[in-house]
Short mmCIF file of C-alpha atoms in Angstrom, two decimals:
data_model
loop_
_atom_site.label_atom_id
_atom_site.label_comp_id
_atom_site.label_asym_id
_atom_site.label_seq_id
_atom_site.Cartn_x
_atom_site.Cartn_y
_atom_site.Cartn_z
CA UNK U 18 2.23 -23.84 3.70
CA UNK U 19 2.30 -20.33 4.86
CA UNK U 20 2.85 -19.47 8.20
CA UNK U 21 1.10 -19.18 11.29
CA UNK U 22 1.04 -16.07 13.04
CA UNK U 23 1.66 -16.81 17.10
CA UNK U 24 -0.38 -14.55 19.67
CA UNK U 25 -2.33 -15.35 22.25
CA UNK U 26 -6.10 -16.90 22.78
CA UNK U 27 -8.07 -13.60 22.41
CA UNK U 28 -10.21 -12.25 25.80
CA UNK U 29 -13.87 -12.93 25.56
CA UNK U 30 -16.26 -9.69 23.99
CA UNK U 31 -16.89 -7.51 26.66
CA UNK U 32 -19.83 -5.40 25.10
CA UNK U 33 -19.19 -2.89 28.79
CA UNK U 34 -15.60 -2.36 27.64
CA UNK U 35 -16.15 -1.30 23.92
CA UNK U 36 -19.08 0.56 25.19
CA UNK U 37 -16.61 2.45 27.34
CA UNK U 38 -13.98 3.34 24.59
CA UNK U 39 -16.84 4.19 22.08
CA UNK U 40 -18.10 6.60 24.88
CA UNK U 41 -14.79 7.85 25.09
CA UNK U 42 -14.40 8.53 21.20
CA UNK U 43 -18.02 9.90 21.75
CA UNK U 44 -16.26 12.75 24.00
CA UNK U 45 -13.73 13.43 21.10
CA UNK U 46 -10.71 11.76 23.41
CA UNK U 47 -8.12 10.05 22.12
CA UNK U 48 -7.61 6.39 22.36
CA UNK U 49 -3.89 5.15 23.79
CA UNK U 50 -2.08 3.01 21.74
CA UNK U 51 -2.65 0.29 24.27
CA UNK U 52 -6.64 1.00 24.17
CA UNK U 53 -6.45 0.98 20.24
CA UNK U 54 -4.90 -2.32 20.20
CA UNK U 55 -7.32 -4.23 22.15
CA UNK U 56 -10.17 -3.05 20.01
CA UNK U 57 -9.01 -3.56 17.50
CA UNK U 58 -7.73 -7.02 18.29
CA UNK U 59 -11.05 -7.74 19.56
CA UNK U 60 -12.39 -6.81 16.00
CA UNK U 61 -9.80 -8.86 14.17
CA UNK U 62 -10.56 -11.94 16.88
CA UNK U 63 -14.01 -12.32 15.18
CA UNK U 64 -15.11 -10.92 18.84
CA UNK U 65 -17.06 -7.73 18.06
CA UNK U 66 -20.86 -7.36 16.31
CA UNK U 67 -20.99 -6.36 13.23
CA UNK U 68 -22.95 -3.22 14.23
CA UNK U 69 -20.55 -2.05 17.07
CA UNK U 70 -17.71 -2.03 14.50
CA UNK U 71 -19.33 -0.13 12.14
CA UNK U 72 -19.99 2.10 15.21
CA UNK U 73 -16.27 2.07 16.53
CA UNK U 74 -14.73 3.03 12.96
CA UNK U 75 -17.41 6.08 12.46
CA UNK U 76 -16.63 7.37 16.05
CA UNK U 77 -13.04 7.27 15.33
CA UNK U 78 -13.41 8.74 12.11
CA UNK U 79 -15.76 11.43 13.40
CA UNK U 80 -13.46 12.31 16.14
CA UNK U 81 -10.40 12.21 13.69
CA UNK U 82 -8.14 8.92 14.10
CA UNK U 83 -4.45 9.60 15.57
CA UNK U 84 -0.84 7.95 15.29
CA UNK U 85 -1.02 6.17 18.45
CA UNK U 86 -4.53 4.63 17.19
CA UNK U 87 -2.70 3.65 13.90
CA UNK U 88 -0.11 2.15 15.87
CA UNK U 89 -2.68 0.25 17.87
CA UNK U 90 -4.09 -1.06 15.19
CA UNK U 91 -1.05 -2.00 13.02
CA UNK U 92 0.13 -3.86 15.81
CA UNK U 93 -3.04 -5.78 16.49
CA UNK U 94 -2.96 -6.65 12.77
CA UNK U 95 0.65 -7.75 12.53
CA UNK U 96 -0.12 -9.93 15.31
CA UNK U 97 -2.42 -12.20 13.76
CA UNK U 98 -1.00 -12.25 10.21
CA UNK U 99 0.45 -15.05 8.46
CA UNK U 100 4.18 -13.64 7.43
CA UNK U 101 6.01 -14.87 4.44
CA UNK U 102 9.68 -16.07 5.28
CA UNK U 103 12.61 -16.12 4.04
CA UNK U 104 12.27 -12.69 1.40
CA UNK U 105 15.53 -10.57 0.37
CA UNK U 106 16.16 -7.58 3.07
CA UNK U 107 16.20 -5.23 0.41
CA UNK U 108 12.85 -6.18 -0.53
CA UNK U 109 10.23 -3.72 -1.73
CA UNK U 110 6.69 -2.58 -1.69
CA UNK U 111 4.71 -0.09 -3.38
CA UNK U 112 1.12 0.20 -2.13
CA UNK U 113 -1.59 3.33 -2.13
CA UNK U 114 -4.12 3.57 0.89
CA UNK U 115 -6.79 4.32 -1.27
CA UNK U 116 -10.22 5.75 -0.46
CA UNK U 117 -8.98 8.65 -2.38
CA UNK U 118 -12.02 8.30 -4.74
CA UNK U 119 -10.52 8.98 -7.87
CA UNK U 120 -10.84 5.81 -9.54
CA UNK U 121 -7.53 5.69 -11.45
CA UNK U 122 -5.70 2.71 -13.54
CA UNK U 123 -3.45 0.64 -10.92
CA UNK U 124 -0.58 2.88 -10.79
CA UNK U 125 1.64 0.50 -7.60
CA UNK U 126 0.93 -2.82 -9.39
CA UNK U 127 2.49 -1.63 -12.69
CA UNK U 128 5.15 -0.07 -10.45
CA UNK U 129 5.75 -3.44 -9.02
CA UNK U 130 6.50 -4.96 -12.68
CA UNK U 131 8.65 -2.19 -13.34
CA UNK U 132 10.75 -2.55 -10.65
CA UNK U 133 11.06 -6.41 -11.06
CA UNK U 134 12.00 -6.14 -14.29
CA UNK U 135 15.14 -3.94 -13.02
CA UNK U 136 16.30 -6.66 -10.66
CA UNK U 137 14.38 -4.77 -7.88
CA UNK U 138 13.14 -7.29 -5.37
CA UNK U 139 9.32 -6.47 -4.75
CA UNK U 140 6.57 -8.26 -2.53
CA UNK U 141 3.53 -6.08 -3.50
CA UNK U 142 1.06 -6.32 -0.56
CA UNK U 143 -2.61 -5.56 -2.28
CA UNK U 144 -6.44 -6.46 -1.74
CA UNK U 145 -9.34 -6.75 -3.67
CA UNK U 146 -11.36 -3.36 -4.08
CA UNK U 147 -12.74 -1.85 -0.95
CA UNK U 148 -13.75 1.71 -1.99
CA UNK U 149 -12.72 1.64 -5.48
CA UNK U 150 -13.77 -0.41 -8.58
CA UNK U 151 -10.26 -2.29 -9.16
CA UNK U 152 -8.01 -3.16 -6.11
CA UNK U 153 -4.68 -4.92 -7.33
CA UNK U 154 -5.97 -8.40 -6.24
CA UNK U 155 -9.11 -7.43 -9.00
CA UNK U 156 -6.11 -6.91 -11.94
CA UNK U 157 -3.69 -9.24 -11.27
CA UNK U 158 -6.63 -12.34 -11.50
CA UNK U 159 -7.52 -10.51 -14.59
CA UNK U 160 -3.99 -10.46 -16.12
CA UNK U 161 -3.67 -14.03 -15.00
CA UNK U 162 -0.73 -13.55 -12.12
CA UNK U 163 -1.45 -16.15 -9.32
CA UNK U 164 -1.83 -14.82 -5.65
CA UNK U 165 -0.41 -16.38 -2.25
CA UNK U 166 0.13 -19.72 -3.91
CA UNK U 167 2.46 -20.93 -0.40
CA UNK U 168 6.34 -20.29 0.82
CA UNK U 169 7.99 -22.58 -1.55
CA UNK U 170 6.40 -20.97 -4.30
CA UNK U 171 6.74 -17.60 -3.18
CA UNK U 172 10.32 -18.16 -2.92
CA UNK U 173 11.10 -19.43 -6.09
CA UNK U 174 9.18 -16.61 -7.99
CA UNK U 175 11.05 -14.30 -5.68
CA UNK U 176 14.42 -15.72 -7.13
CA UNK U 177 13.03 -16.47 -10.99
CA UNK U 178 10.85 -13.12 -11.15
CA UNK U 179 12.15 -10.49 -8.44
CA UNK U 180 8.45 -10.05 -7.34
CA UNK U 181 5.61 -11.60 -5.62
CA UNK U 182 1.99 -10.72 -4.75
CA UNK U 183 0.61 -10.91 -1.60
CA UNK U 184 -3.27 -11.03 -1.69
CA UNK U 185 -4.39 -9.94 1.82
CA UNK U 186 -7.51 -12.66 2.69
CA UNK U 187 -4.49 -14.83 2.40
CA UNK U 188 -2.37 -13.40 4.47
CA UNK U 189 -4.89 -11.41 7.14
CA UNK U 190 -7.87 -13.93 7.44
CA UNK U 191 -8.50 -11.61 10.40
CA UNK U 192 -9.57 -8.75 8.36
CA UNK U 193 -12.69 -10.77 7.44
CA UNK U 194 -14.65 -10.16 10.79
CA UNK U 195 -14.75 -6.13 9.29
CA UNK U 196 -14.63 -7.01 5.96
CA UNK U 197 -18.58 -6.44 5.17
CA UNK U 198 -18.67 -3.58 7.02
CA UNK U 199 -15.93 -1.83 5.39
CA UNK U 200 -17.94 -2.55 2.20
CA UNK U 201 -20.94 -1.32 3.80
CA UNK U 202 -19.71 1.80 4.60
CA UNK U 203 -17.91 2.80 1.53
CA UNK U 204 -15.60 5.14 2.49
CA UNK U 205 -11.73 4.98 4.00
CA UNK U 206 -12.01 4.46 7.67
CA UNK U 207 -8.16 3.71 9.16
CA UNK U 208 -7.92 0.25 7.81
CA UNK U 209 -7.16 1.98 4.91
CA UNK U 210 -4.32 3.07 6.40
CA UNK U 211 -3.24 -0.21 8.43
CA UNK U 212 -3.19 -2.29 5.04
CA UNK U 213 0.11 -0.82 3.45
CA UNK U 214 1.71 -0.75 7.02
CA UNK U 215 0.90 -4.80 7.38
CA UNK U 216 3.03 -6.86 4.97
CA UNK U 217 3.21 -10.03 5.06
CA UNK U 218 6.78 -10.16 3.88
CA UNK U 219 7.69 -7.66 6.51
CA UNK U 220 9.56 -5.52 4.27
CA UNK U 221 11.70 -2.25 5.43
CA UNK U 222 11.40 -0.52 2.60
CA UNK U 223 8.22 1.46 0.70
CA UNK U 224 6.49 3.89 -1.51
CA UNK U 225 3.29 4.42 0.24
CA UNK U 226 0.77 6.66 -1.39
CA UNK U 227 -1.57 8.27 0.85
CA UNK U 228 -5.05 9.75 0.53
CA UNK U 229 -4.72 12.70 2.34
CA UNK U 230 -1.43 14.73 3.28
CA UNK U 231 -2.15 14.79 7.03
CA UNK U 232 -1.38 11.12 7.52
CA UNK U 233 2.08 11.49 5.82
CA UNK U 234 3.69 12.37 8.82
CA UNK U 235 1.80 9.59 11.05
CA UNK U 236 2.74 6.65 8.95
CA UNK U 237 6.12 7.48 8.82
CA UNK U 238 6.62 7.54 12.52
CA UNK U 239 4.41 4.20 12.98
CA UNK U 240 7.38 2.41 10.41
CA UNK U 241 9.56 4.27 12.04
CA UNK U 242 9.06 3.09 15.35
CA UNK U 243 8.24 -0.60 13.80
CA UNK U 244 11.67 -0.78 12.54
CA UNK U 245 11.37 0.76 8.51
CA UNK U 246 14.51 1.52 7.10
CA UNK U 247 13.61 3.32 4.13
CA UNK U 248 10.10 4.80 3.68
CA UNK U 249 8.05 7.59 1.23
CA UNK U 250 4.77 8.33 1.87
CA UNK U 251 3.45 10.68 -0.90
CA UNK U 252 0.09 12.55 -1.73
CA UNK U 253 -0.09 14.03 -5.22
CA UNK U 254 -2.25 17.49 -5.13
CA UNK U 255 -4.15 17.40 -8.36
CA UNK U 256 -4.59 21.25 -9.96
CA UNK U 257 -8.35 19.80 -11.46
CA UNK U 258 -8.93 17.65 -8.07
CA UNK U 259 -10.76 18.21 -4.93
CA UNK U 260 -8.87 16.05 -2.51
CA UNK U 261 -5.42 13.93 -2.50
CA UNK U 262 -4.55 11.18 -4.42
CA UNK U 263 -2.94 8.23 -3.38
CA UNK U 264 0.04 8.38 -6.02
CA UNK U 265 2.96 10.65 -7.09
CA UNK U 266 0.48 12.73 -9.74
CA UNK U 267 1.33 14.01 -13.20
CA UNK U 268 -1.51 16.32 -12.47
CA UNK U 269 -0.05 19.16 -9.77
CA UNK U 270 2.89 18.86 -6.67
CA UNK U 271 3.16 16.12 -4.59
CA UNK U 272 3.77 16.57 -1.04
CA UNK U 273 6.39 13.74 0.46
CA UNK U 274 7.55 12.92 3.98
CA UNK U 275 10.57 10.88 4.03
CA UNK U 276 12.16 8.19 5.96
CA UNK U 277 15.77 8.60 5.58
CA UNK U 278 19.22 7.42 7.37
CA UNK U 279 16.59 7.28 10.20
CA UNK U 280 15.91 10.67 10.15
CA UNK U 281 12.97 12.14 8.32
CA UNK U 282 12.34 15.14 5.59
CA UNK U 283 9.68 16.87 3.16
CA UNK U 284 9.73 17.86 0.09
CA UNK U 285 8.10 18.52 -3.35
CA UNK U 286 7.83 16.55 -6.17
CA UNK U 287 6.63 17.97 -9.31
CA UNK U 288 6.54 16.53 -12.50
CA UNK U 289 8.07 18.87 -14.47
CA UNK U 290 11.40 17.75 -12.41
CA UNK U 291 10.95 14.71 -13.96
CA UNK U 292 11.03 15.83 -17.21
CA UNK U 293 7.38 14.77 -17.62
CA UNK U 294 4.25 16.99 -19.12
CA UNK U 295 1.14 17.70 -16.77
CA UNK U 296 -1.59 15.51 -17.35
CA UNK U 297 -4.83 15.74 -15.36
CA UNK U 298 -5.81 13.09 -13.43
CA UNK U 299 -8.75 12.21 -15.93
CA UNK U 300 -6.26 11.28 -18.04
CA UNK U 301 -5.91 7.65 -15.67
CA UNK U 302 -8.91 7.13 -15.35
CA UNK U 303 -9.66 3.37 -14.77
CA UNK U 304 -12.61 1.41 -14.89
CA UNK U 305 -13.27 -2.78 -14.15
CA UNK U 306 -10.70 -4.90 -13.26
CA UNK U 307 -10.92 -6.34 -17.22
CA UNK U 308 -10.28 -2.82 -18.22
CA UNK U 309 -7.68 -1.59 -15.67
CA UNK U 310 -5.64 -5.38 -16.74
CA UNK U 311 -5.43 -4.85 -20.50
CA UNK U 312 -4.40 -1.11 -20.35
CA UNK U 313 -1.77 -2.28 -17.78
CA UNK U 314 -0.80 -5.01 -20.03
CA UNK U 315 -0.34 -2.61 -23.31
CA UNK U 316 1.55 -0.65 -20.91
CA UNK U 317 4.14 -3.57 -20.81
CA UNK U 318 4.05 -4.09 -24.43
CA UNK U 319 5.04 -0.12 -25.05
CA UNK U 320 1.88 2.04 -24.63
CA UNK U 321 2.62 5.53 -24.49
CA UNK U 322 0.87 8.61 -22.69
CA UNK U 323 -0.05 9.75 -18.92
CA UNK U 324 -0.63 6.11 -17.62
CA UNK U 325 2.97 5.32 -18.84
CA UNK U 326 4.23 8.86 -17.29
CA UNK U 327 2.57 8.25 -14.21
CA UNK U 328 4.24 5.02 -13.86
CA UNK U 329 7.69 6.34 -14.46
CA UNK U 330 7.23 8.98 -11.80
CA UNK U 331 6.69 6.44 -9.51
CA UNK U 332 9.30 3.79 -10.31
CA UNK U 333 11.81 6.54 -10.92
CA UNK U 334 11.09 7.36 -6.61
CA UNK U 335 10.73 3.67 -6.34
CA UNK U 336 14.36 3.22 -7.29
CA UNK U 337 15.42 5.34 -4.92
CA UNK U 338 13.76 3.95 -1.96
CA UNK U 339 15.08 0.53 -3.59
CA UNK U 340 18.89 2.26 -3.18
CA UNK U 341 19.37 1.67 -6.83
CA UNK U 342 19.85 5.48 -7.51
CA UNK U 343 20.53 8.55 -5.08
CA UNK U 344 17.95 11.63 -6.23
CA UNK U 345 17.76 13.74 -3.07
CA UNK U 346 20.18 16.37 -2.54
CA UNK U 347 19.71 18.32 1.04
CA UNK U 348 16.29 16.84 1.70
CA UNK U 349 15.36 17.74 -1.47
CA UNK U 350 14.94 16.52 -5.43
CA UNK U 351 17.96 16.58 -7.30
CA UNK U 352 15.69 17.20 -10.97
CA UNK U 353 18.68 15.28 -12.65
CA UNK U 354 18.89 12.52 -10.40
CA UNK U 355 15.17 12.22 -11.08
CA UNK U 356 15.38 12.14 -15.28
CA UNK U 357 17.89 9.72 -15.11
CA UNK U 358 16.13 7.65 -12.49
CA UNK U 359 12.90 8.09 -15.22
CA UNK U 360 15.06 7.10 -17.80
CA UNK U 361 16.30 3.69 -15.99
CA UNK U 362 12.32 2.72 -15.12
CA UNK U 363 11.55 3.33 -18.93
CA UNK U 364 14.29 0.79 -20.02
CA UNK U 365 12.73 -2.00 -18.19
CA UNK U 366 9.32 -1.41 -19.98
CA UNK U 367 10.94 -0.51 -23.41
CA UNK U 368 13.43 -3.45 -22.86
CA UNK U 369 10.50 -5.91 -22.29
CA UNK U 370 11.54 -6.48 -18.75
CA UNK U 371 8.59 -5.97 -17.18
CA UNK U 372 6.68 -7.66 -19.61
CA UNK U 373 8.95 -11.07 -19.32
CA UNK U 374 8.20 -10.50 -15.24
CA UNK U 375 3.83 -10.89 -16.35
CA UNK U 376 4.57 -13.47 -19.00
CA UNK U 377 7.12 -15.79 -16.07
CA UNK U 378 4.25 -15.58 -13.55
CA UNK U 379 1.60 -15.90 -16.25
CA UNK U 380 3.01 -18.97 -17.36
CA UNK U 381 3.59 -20.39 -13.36
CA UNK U 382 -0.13 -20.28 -12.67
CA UNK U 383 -0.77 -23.44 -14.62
CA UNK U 384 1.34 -25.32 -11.92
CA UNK U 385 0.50 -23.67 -8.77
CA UNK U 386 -2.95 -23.31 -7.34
CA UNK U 387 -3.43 -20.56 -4.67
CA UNK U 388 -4.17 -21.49 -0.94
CA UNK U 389 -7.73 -20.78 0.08
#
């Protein structure tokens, strides 16, 4: 059985003390990180009408969230969450925020193959779709890979497979109590941002795509200060796009903020130092879980073009973040380091690596039923 988180009984709802920070987010003033962490305990506690959360994520959204609020809420989250034991230190996640309303193929889940495939240990962290039409929980069903089936389990596909995936309702029950209202609303509120900072399998390391540059900066010092060793956050600047995308992009630069040696750095990626063609961002384009799942599948069986590309950017980053290879130079990309980082991500796909990750937890979902 998966773990139980351990925090205290939760304070009754106090409608005069939301109504007092909501007042306060009315005025356009910050909440402290202590301030942000009680509401949004209180939310994740099952404490707080629908209606008044709706109201507290516009307000902050309105007034424009801040670090210490992500930090408030992060913590709140991790509080209540039921961890997964026992995983490799080196372990690995690659997760997007999303909400960047782009609607592209699931570029971090076929990451997460990728990197398995290469002996990289990965616990990809994901959730059904929010704001988008295929979250990675929506794929992986459809490819057949079973989701949060229990420790034991978890741990043996971590040694057989190098990779597990962590569906969030199994992991955060507490993100239920906003769950409708997220839907409701439709667009990314800062949950979007708490999800890739919360999992389960508490891993150190990550390539965190982000939906807009200004948070890149912000998440990095909230891992930071939670203990990261090794984090990327990255927001790709499409040249045909009107806002970020949540991915190291084929389609234009990529701004990065870095996480490294405890120290941090930005930089520039572009995918010419890859040795990769521009492709615009239309060229991903996804559409229904069913549709997302086979295109990632021919992936793994040797599909070529910008999907592929796109992947290889982001495993060939990946690796680094993984300590597998060594492509900045001065705070910046070493363009060699990079092709040859490309070239080791393409070997696991054109070795069938990858695939033989899908077909090992394909074939374990048979035996293992997931917890509800």
């Amino acid at each position: 059985m998966t773990a139980q988180p351990q925090h205290s009984a939760p304070d009754a709802y106090d409608p005069t003390r939301l109504t007092a920070t909501l007042l306060k987010l009315a005025d356009r003033h910050d909440l402290d990180v202590g301030e942000a962490e009680a509401a949004f305990g209180a939310i994740m506690d099952g404490a707080v009408p629908p209606e008044h959360i709706a109201a507290f994520l516009m307000a902050l959204r309105v007034k424009g969230e801040t670090r210490d609020e992500l930090l408030g809420a992060v913590t709140a989250l991790r509080a209540r969450m039921h961890p997964v034991p026992a995983m490799p230190e080196d372990t690995l996640d690659v997760c997007g925020t999303g909400g960047d309303h782009y609607g592209t193929l699931n570029v971090s889940t076929a990451v997460a193959f990728v990197l398995a495939g290469l002996g990289v240990p990965v616990a990809k962290h994901g959730n059904r779709a929010v704001s988008s039409r295929s979250g990675a929980s929506d794929v992986l069903t459809a490819l057949g890979v079973p989701l949060s089936p229990g420790a034991e389990t978890h741990a043996a596909w971590m040694r057989d497979y190098r990779a597990i995936f962590l569906a969030a309702p199994h992991h955060h029950p507490a993100m239920r109590h906003a769950a409708a209202v997220r839907k409701m609303l439709a667009l990314p509120t800062l949950f979007n941002l708490v999800g890739p900072l919360v999992n389960p399998a508490g891993v150190k390391r990550q390539l965190i795509g982000v939906f807009s540059p200004r948070w890149l900066e912000p998440i990095v010092d909230v891992l930071r200060t939670l203990g990261s060793e090794r984090v990327w956050a990255v927001c790709g600047q499409p040249r045909d796009g009107k806002t970020g995308i949540d991915e190291i992009t084929l389609a234009g630069p990529t701004l990065a903020v870095a996480l490294e040696q405890g120290q941090t750095c930005q930089f520039v990626i572009e995918p010419e130092m890859a040795g990769l063609a521009y492709a615009p961002v239309s060229a991903i384009k996804g559409k229904d879980a069913h549709h997302n799942a086979a295109t990632l599948d021919a992936l793994l069986h040797g599909a070529a073009g910008p999907y592929r590309d796109t992947v290889l950017l982001n495993a060939a980053c990946a690796l680094h973040i993984a300590g597998r290879v060594s492509i900045l130079r001065n705070g910046h990309i070493d363009p060699t380091a990079l092709q040859e980082s490309v070239a080791q991500a393409a070997f696991s796909l054109d070795s069938g690596a990858a695939l033989a990750v899908l077909n090992g937890l394909r074939s374990s979902s048979a035996m293992h039923t997931p917890e509800t």
